[in-house]
XYZ file of C-alpha atoms in Angstrom:
652
model
C 70.229 26.727 57.789
C 70.241 30.515 58.051
C 69.628 32.122 61.634
C 68.217 35.271 62.005
C 71.165 36.513 64.092
C 73.687 35.715 61.452
C 72.114 38.631 59.130
C 70.349 40.630 61.426
C 72.499 43.682 61.125
C 72.471 43.795 57.259
C 68.656 42.955 57.641
C 68.030 45.953 60.125
C 69.809 48.434 57.488
C 67.628 46.904 54.744
C 64.613 47.622 56.717
C 65.496 51.063 57.918
C 66.387 52.012 54.590
C 62.947 51.185 53.247
C 60.924 52.581 56.396
C 63.077 55.206 57.853
C 62.757 53.269 61.310
C 65.062 51.619 63.442
C 63.817 47.831 63.292
C 63.240 45.634 66.275
C 63.079 42.072 65.393
C 60.409 39.711 67.156
C 61.859 36.116 66.576
C 58.936 33.646 67.975
C 55.426 33.419 69.252
C 56.216 34.215 72.743
C 57.896 37.539 71.803
C 54.441 38.394 69.878
C 52.789 37.592 73.345
C 55.062 40.593 75.299
C 55.049 42.726 72.246
C 55.395 46.476 72.704
C 53.216 46.855 69.770
C 55.326 49.377 68.232
C 55.404 49.853 64.366
C 59.047 49.187 64.406
C 58.395 45.706 65.139
C 58.932 42.837 62.576
C 57.816 39.339 63.195
C 60.543 36.883 62.120
C 61.319 33.123 62.292
C 64.648 32.515 64.369
C 65.926 30.617 61.413
C 65.021 29.459 57.894
C 66.180 26.032 56.768
C 63.728 25.388 53.881
C 66.548 26.234 51.305
C 69.432 24.213 50.993
C 71.676 27.469 49.939
C 72.133 30.600 52.528
C 71.042 33.056 49.507
C 67.777 31.828 49.105
C 67.458 31.678 52.768
C 68.455 35.188 52.877
C 65.974 36.165 50.454
C 63.212 34.638 52.440
C 63.943 36.807 55.165
C 64.045 39.945 52.862
C 60.598 39.471 51.515
C 59.018 38.668 54.862
C 60.402 42.005 56.052
C 59.307 43.847 52.559
C 55.852 42.339 53.352
C 55.344 43.549 56.751
C 56.677 47.151 55.832
C 54.046 47.136 52.986
C 51.495 46.845 55.343
C 52.271 50.140 56.781
C 52.985 51.416 53.365
C 49.998 50.541 51.513
C 47.512 51.689 54.144
C 46.458 48.451 55.646
C 46.394 49.868 59.067
C 43.939 52.485 58.173
C 41.229 50.252 58.044
C 38.212 51.541 59.704
C 35.307 49.293 60.593
C 32.632 51.958 60.521
C 34.211 52.685 56.766
C 33.735 48.931 56.229
C 30.178 48.698 57.517
C 28.909 51.439 55.386
C 30.476 49.583 52.140
C 29.317 46.334 52.723
C 25.706 44.891 53.656
C 27.292 41.777 55.105
C 28.694 43.568 57.854
C 25.971 46.321 58.186
C 23.144 43.937 59.118
C 25.082 42.249 62.190
C 25.591 43.909 65.306
C 28.837 45.953 65.814
C 30.960 43.861 68.240
C 30.885 45.356 71.746
C 34.673 44.223 73.007
C 36.637 47.225 74.261
C 39.703 48.524 72.638
C 39.984 45.819 70.017
C 41.638 47.252 66.811
C 39.243 47.759 63.797
C 40.713 44.896 62.108
C 39.973 42.765 64.856
C 36.387 43.881 64.955
C 36.114 43.275 61.404
C 36.833 39.482 62.145
C 34.411 39.303 64.944
C 31.549 39.891 62.332
C 32.007 36.447 61.077
C 30.537 32.921 62.906
C 34.228 31.713 63.047
C 36.652 34.554 63.450
C 39.625 32.334 62.841
C 38.537 31.530 59.162
C 38.008 35.212 58.534
C 41.453 36.172 59.847
C 43.191 33.601 57.932
C 41.077 34.982 54.688
C 41.715 38.247 55.307
C 45.541 38.076 55.750
C 45.928 35.998 52.858
C 44.129 38.148 50.411
C 45.532 41.359 52.040
C 49.028 39.840 51.694
C 48.446 39.409 47.916
C 47.296 42.892 47.575
C 50.420 44.319 49.270
C 52.721 42.188 47.495
C 51.323 43.047 44.043
C 51.752 46.609 44.846
C 55.435 45.897 46.190
C 56.410 44.276 42.940
C 54.590 47.064 40.988
C 56.873 49.649 42.855
C 59.957 47.733 43.137
C 60.244 45.105 40.248
C 63.473 43.689 41.652
C 61.412 42.233 44.748
C 59.624 39.797 42.054
C 62.615 37.348 42.616
C 62.289 37.292 46.039
C 58.460 36.781 46.072
C 58.917 33.803 43.624
C 61.494 32.435 45.894
C 59.322 32.686 48.925
C 56.299 31.353 47.289
C 58.237 27.768 46.736
C 58.372 27.679 50.656
C 54.865 28.753 51.031
C 53.404 25.895 48.867
C 55.652 23.182 50.678
C 53.668 24.506 53.935
C 50.196 24.375 52.747
C 47.872 22.376 54.770
C 46.625 19.370 53.166
C 42.982 18.312 53.206
C 41.162 15.125 52.003
C 39.627 15.419 48.625
C 36.408 15.610 49.717
C 37.074 18.107 52.703
C 35.007 21.423 52.346
C 38.296 23.301 52.971
C 40.179 22.126 49.628
C 39.228 25.793 48.244
C 41.685 27.070 50.805
C 44.515 25.362 49.372
C 43.665 26.202 45.744
C 43.407 29.719 46.838
C 46.723 30.074 48.507
C 48.532 28.002 45.797
C 47.388 30.048 42.836
C 46.906 33.967 44.204
C 50.171 34.760 42.821
C 49.058 33.216 39.471
C 45.472 34.043 39.234
C 45.236 32.864 35.448
C 45.687 29.098 36.898
C 42.728 29.447 39.265
C 39.423 28.027 38.652
C 37.080 30.863 37.045
C 34.989 30.609 40.484
C 37.583 31.176 42.709
C 38.879 33.940 40.410
C 35.679 35.758 40.623
C 35.652 35.859 44.360
C 39.037 37.457 44.567
C 38.847 39.780 41.617
C 38.784 42.841 43.845
C 42.179 42.221 45.407
C 43.728 41.770 41.711
C 42.965 45.130 40.569
C 46.155 47.691 40.255
C 44.019 50.175 42.709
C 42.843 47.832 45.290
C 42.598 49.219 48.650
C 42.476 47.461 52.019
C 38.815 47.385 51.706
C 38.996 45.256 48.395
C 40.769 42.398 50.702
C 37.963 43.037 53.138
C 35.269 42.608 50.266
C 37.074 39.390 48.814
C 37.223 37.926 52.470
C 33.468 38.252 52.715
C 32.874 36.718 49.475
C 35.171 33.677 50.165
C 33.818 33.281 53.436
C 30.381 32.985 52.036
C 31.721 30.488 49.287
C 33.690 28.237 51.500
C 32.123 28.225 54.772
C 28.517 29.213 54.751
C 27.566 25.784 54.318
C 30.157 24.141 56.746
C 28.834 22.538 59.851
C 29.857 24.842 62.914
C 31.969 22.075 64.338
C 33.841 21.433 61.199
C 34.522 25.040 60.784
C 35.717 25.390 64.472
C 37.930 22.322 64.031
C 39.273 24.108 60.821
C 40.070 27.411 62.787
C 42.132 25.394 65.420
C 44.203 23.880 62.221
C 45.021 26.984 60.746
C 47.643 29.320 62.398
C 46.129 32.430 63.789
C 47.512 35.663 62.227
C 48.072 38.208 64.731
C 50.422 40.474 63.066
C 47.732 43.013 61.513
C 45.929 43.683 64.714
C 49.063 43.974 66.641
C 50.401 46.697 64.045
C 46.843 48.439 63.905
C 47.224 48.668 67.708
C 50.493 50.236 67.408
C 49.733 52.664 64.626
C 46.507 53.567 66.759
C 48.954 54.417 69.833
C 51.085 56.415 67.619
C 48.030 58.560 66.195
C 46.899 59.291 70.110
C 50.529 59.897 71.309
C 50.741 62.632 68.467
C 47.438 64.018 69.545
C 48.561 64.194 72.870
C 51.598 66.116 71.985
C 49.467 68.353 69.941
C 47.131 69.156 73.110
C 50.389 69.417 75.596
C 51.713 72.131 72.711
C 48.111 74.198 72.920
C 48.018 73.784 76.989
C 51.729 75.267 76.706
C 50.593 78.134 74.576
C 47.601 78.748 76.892
C 50.285 78.949 79.849
C 53.307 80.964 78.215
C 51.670 82.482 75.085
C 50.655 86.025 74.307
C 46.903 85.008 75.192
C 47.994 84.372 78.942
C 49.858 87.933 79.244
C 46.490 89.477 79.820
C 45.961 90.088 83.573
C 43.600 87.999 85.512
C 41.593 90.643 85.869
C 41.078 91.196 82.114
C 40.225 87.548 81.776
C 37.666 87.870 84.544
C 36.122 90.754 82.758
C 36.157 89.306 79.295
C 33.058 87.868 77.886
C 32.289 84.846 80.353
C 35.904 84.208 80.415
C 35.973 82.026 77.412
C 39.591 81.844 77.293
C 40.164 80.095 80.512
C 36.796 77.953 79.629
C 38.694 76.701 76.316
C 41.958 76.232 78.492
C 39.926 74.090 80.911
C 38.389 72.173 77.997
C 41.410 71.326 76.400
C 43.104 70.072 79.655
C 40.007 67.678 80.124
C 40.335 66.472 76.597
C 43.973 65.886 77.359
C 43.249 63.934 80.462
C 40.731 61.751 78.858
C 43.313 61.082 75.892
C 46.059 60.265 78.423
C 43.532 57.732 80.449
C 42.656 56.093 77.029
C 46.386 55.676 76.247
C 47.198 54.302 79.578
C 44.248 51.758 79.065
C 45.797 50.830 75.686
C 49.002 50.045 77.184
C 47.741 48.182 80.072
C 46.489 45.652 77.569
C 50.048 45.349 76.550
C 51.240 44.957 80.001
C 54.969 44.948 79.164
C 57.929 46.447 80.943
C 59.293 47.361 77.568
C 56.203 48.817 76.131
C 57.487 52.510 76.232
C 61.062 51.869 76.456
C 62.577 50.431 73.557
C 59.967 51.324 70.609
C 62.783 53.701 68.880
C 65.713 51.857 69.864
C 68.451 50.375 68.080
C 68.855 46.754 68.609
C 72.014 44.760 68.623
C 72.737 41.156 69.468
C 75.892 39.961 71.482
C 77.398 36.391 72.103
C 77.779 35.198 75.645
C 80.581 32.975 77.042
C 78.966 30.019 78.844
C 82.113 28.676 81.075
C 80.278 25.927 82.173
C 80.296 24.133 79.085
C 83.241 26.093 77.665
C 81.189 27.467 74.405
C 79.941 30.574 73.019
C 76.037 30.908 72.993
C 75.536 32.946 69.832
C 73.642 35.962 69.581
C 72.443 35.273 73.104
C 71.604 38.636 74.435
C 69.712 41.547 73.140
C 71.117 44.836 73.902
C 68.918 48.167 73.333
C 70.310 51.696 73.140
C 67.763 54.155 74.555
C 68.148 57.599 74.685
C 68.252 59.007 78.176
C 65.562 61.596 78.307
C 65.599 64.398 81.036
C 63.390 63.523 83.879
C 61.792 66.676 85.610
C 62.043 65.371 88.865
C 65.933 65.327 88.736
C 67.497 68.751 88.993
C 70.465 69.231 86.745
C 70.875 72.706 88.643
C 71.448 70.893 91.982
C 73.969 68.452 90.070
C 75.863 71.489 88.716
C 75.860 73.169 91.944
C 77.269 70.008 93.831
C 80.390 70.105 91.543
C 80.915 73.411 91.023
C 83.289 73.657 94.008
C 85.482 70.731 92.723
C 85.857 72.068 88.951
C 89.003 74.514 89.353
C 90.869 71.684 91.259
C 89.727 68.998 88.652
C 90.509 71.336 85.535
C 94.099 72.274 86.993
C 95.034 68.624 87.587
C 93.778 67.944 83.901
C 96.177 70.513 82.792
C 99.299 68.296 83.442
C 97.422 65.922 81.138
C 96.744 68.138 78.468
C 99.733 68.792 76.057
C 100.888 72.175 76.164
C 99.695 71.939 72.372
C 102.740 73.783 71.131
C 106.020 72.006 69.254
C 108.478 74.045 67.412
C 109.037 72.580 64.193
C 112.598 73.630 62.748
C 113.736 73.590 59.269
C 110.421 75.100 57.950
C 109.866 76.943 54.573
C 107.802 79.673 56.837
C 107.379 80.519 60.461
C 107.654 82.938 63.207
C 111.354 82.802 63.634
C 114.583 82.187 62.209
C 115.994 78.724 62.488
C 119.667 79.693 63.518
C 120.694 75.845 62.811
C 119.266 76.079 59.361
C 120.746 79.880 58.744
C 124.263 78.385 59.608
C 123.949 75.407 57.057
C 122.629 77.819 54.545
C 125.819 79.964 55.030
C 128.234 76.824 54.783
C 126.405 75.673 51.653
C 126.802 79.051 50.036
C 130.610 79.026 51.003
C 130.706 75.588 49.282
C 128.748 77.221 46.176
C 126.122 74.830 46.858
C 122.304 75.935 46.412
C 121.314 76.587 50.066
C 118.062 75.445 51.441
C 115.081 77.787 51.785
C 113.768 75.933 55.080
C 115.664 78.468 57.353
C 112.655 79.231 59.604
C 110.919 77.759 62.531
C 107.300 77.394 63.429
C 105.178 76.326 66.359
C 102.449 73.313 65.612
C 99.678 72.510 67.878
C 99.720 68.678 68.726
C 96.416 66.784 68.836
C 95.501 64.094 71.300
C 93.687 61.177 69.631
C 92.029 59.876 72.317
C 88.175 58.414 72.693
C 87.010 57.263 76.062
C 83.567 55.457 77.244
C 82.240 55.959 80.791
C 79.867 52.993 81.541
C 77.790 53.482 84.269
C 76.251 50.954 86.431
C 72.207 51.783 86.898
C 71.584 48.775 88.928
C 68.882 48.727 91.645
C 71.481 48.735 94.288
C 72.822 52.038 93.461
C 69.627 53.423 94.969
C 71.367 52.565 98.691
C 72.316 55.430 100.641
C 76.078 55.933 101.080
C 76.095 55.704 104.872
C 73.733 53.318 106.241
C 71.780 55.222 109.121
C 72.345 53.933 112.206
C 69.086 52.612 113.859
C 67.579 54.996 116.501
C 66.951 54.102 120.071
C 63.452 54.304 121.440
C 64.835 57.226 123.519
C 66.158 59.102 120.390
C 63.208 58.382 118.449
C 60.647 60.052 120.824
C 60.625 63.488 120.017
C 59.725 66.282 122.348
C 56.818 68.223 120.553
C 57.801 71.267 122.400
C 61.613 71.015 121.025
C 62.476 74.138 118.981
C 64.593 72.989 115.875
C 65.952 76.296 115.273
C 67.047 76.746 118.826
C 70.660 75.654 118.180
C 70.644 75.898 114.396
C 70.468 79.584 113.722
C 68.046 81.462 111.586
C 68.821 79.637 108.146
C 68.825 76.384 109.944
C 66.768 73.659 107.649
C 65.388 70.691 109.768
C 65.630 68.726 106.409
C 68.771 69.347 105.702
C 70.534 66.572 107.710
C 68.176 64.084 106.749
C 68.846 65.091 102.984
C 72.402 64.813 103.318
C 72.066 61.257 105.064
C 69.955 60.188 102.327
C 72.698 60.927 99.252
C 72.862 57.574 97.607
C 75.522 56.024 95.214
C 73.785 57.029 91.983
C 74.279 60.717 93.169
C 77.932 60.364 93.650
C 78.171 58.347 90.228
C 76.346 61.076 88.545
C 78.594 63.871 90.125
C 81.586 61.944 89.532
C 80.716 61.419 85.660
C 80.084 65.210 85.223
C 83.326 66.127 86.854
C 85.252 63.909 84.770
C 82.955 65.039 81.776
C 83.820 68.677 82.248
C 87.443 67.977 82.161
C 87.589 65.982 79.047
C 85.660 68.726 77.250
C 88.391 71.168 78.138
C 91.034 68.346 77.094
C 89.552 67.685 73.727
C 89.172 63.937 73.981
C 86.482 62.459 72.588
C 83.986 60.426 74.969
C 80.764 59.131 75.751
C 78.570 58.240 78.909
C 76.226 55.452 78.863
C 74.328 54.046 81.726
C 73.259 50.090 81.668
C 70.660 47.496 83.127
C 67.829 45.773 82.097
C 66.193 42.414 83.264
C 67.311 39.172 81.417
C 69.152 38.405 78.350
C 66.556 39.727 76.158
C 66.367 43.092 77.578
C 69.837 44.393 78.261
C 69.515 48.322 78.149
C 71.983 50.719 77.311
C 70.942 54.308 78.071
C 72.725 56.977 76.032
C 73.407 60.257 78.020
C 75.972 61.289 75.818
C 77.500 60.318 72.700
C 81.264 60.841 70.990
C 80.227 63.553 68.633
C 78.054 65.386 71.040
C 79.443 68.440 73.274
C 78.494 68.728 76.940
C 75.629 71.180 76.724
C 72.435 71.654 78.595
C 71.034 68.532 77.145
C 73.401 66.213 77.834
C 73.845 67.336 81.563
C 70.150 66.916 81.828
C 70.478 63.439 80.379
C 73.238 62.489 83.211
C 71.102 63.987 85.946
C 68.140 61.747 85.006
C 70.413 58.673 85.409
C 68.446 56.612 87.999
C 68.362 52.918 89.410
C 66.721 50.756 87.345
C 67.019 46.733 87.568
C 70.057 44.163 87.125
C 73.560 44.296 86.008
C 74.437 42.275 83.124
C 77.754 43.484 82.645
C 79.248 41.448 80.052
C 77.056 42.386 77.076
C 77.143 46.005 78.163
C 80.996 46.126 77.942
C 80.945 44.417 74.507
C 78.640 47.051 73.075
C 80.820 49.814 74.594
C 83.852 47.985 73.071
C 81.697 47.992 69.782
C 80.931 51.540 70.179
C 84.667 52.833 70.764
C 85.754 50.899 67.773
C 83.780 52.921 65.597
C 85.479 55.990 66.819
C 88.995 55.172 64.918
C 91.072 56.682 67.692
C 94.482 55.485 68.461
C 93.825 55.302 71.990
C 90.672 53.698 73.180
C 89.887 53.745 77.033
C 86.494 52.016 78.622
C 85.724 53.129 82.423
C 83.107 51.094 84.152
C 81.832 52.422 87.138
C 79.831 49.969 89.313
C 78.779 49.247 92.873
C 78.746 45.360 92.987
C 79.328 41.826 90.718
C 77.788 40.885 87.597
C 74.250 39.472 88.437
C 70.988 39.027 86.459
C 67.851 36.718 86.580
C 69.302 34.619 83.847
C 72.833 35.147 84.085
C 73.884 31.631 84.797
C 71.793 28.648 85.543
C 71.692 29.448 89.345
C 70.928 33.142 90.052
C 72.769 32.739 93.821
C 75.562 31.619 92.013
C 77.525 34.688 90.530
C 80.532 32.816 89.024
C 78.636 32.872 85.449
C 78.506 36.302 85.023
C 81.923 37.074 86.618
C 83.494 34.812 83.737
C 81.584 36.005 81.238
C 82.474 39.724 82.323
C 86.078 38.549 82.523
C 85.860 37.197 78.976
C 84.086 40.640 77.755
C 87.283 42.615 79.218
C 89.810 40.035 77.597
C 87.945 40.663 74.024
C 88.353 44.609 74.457
C 92.144 44.195 75.430
C 92.570 41.961 72.381
C 90.995 44.842 70.183
C 93.380 47.428 71.759
C 91.016 48.699 74.162
C 91.999 49.678 77.803
C 89.403 48.715 80.318
C 89.507 50.095 83.761
C 86.767 48.958 86.481
C 85.973 51.399 89.480
C 83.616 49.917 92.460
C 82.403 51.220 95.478
C 81.882 47.695 96.536
C 84.165 47.178 99.412
C 84.128 43.190 98.651
C 85.136 44.185 95.061
C 88.599 42.402 95.090
C 86.786 38.897 95.729
C 85.563 39.132 92.157
C 87.661 41.703 90.249
C 90.787 39.990 90.966
C 89.180 36.984 88.845
C 87.784 39.528 85.991
C 90.867 41.680 85.306
C 94.409 42.262 86.115
C 95.528 44.021 89.551
C 96.258 47.131 87.448
C 92.975 47.145 85.633
C 90.616 47.883 88.568
C 90.324 49.977 91.708
C 88.155 49.181 94.954
C 86.845 52.451 96.823
C 86.349 51.954 100.396
C 84.819 55.352 100.666
C 82.191 56.464 98.042
C 83.097 60.049 97.985
C 86.414 59.162 97.003
C 85.045 58.091 93.375
C 85.716 61.586 91.596
C 89.222 61.604 92.537
C 89.436 57.682 91.618
C 88.235 58.144 88.190
C 90.316 61.299 87.562
C 93.453 59.425 88.739
C 92.451 56.294 86.467
C 91.729 58.418 83.346
C 95.251 60.461 83.884
C 97.120 56.965 84.091
C 95.676 55.286 81.152
C 96.121 58.188 78.671
C 99.280 59.948 79.609
């Protein structure tokens, strides 16, 4: 048996090389039901055990990947029902189905009395068309196709000899070698076998086969056959994804056009000039574009509502990783148990980077001065050098002694200054769980007397002319996430001066299949406006599945190749998630898995330090790591100092 998780990384590289997209593997029918409908999705079985050897099973996975990529490559998803109705009278004489928002391929199926049979035939024939094109373009894939055919033949449905559906088996068994087909059946599928066949050739062959195989079959028998065959949902799902991508690109174009109206040269004209222009057609055009844009946005929202999945617009272009999880209850590893998605943290216009920078600016000089003690002077005098800025007195004395002894003296009589380099990489892993939305100081409940405000009270009476009545409320509403972001940005500014490699990731998610790593800054990026925007955009999300987040950070740190690798985990509570153990109320499972992840990091030479603002942190942190590997902060405002102190101690 060959499991998908065993070959997932190599298979992902294989798919990415062919499609220039980061693939997202969907491994069972349940995941199709919650599909994001992304063109990056590939539907694969969780395991392949038909063949006795690993290589043959892996080749079956490769062919399945190739085949699905071919649907994109060879224009399957461009199928248009209007074009098909114009080409084929069988469709034109039937009413166009009125179902809302169905993909065109699904509308094609609805033209037939038993749509499930049409779906089966079309998928089979289109699969053959694209397979022929694959092997024509990539002759090496013929070996994969032949191997896969062995599996398909073994899984064909068996019908009694007198069944009206025996032609289905004959058709599928011989499509790869059409010369073995009975002439009557081969004539039906001839359009698909042509070297220049298009997706409409598969539609034509579907109509021919349906009329030949199913037209005279009683309705109840056809419906029974429909329930026997496995429904092929891949093509409608992929076409829906393609449609969404087209609409979103169109939306971006309209946004750019609106921005040109707002900021372009055309708007440099004064308002009076616009009003005096011929019926103000510039303004009318802008209004029309805005209306078109709003209508398209509603259409996209409706399409996404059909998908109704939290991940629909979050992990579409995300790199996907799988990690093991430690089940302490059964003392075993759960292989490839958690799915981790890397999501690029995008700037949120509602979050002010300016405010964040303003908040940390008063502390920057102090932090930089503190880290000057960590930063090496950068200069070390090297003696006995062949060149340099000073003569080396010791080397000159030795050279004179050699001359006296009639020995050829050395030419290395200078000293020079070399700059030393720090070989350090650090990962700042920030907890983005929902609890980080809590205020730093819980407001005390007001008494009835305090709550009753005097409507005639002047708030400026005692506060001066510059008094802001909302200021105190804003200060009271400072949240844990605000302090986390300020602390991370302060430390990032110091590390930028220090020259150390560092990254900033947030982590959250919900369930083992959706652990999210939000990338604000990678190791190879500098602290610029874009990365500061990303840090400012970090916000509270969902749960805290800490084990896989730490394992992913360890993986990323290992790729830097630095001599000293440090992982700083900033959190506000214990590890917890919806399915982090058999009982959500018992946190021991998550604690034990996180402890094992920290242990794995230590075994790989990575120093881990946990900082938490949870005052009860001692209770679980002492079971997750050593006493010198964590710090419990009782006052949240002390977090910046704690991070700086921890980093200095770890890297000096």
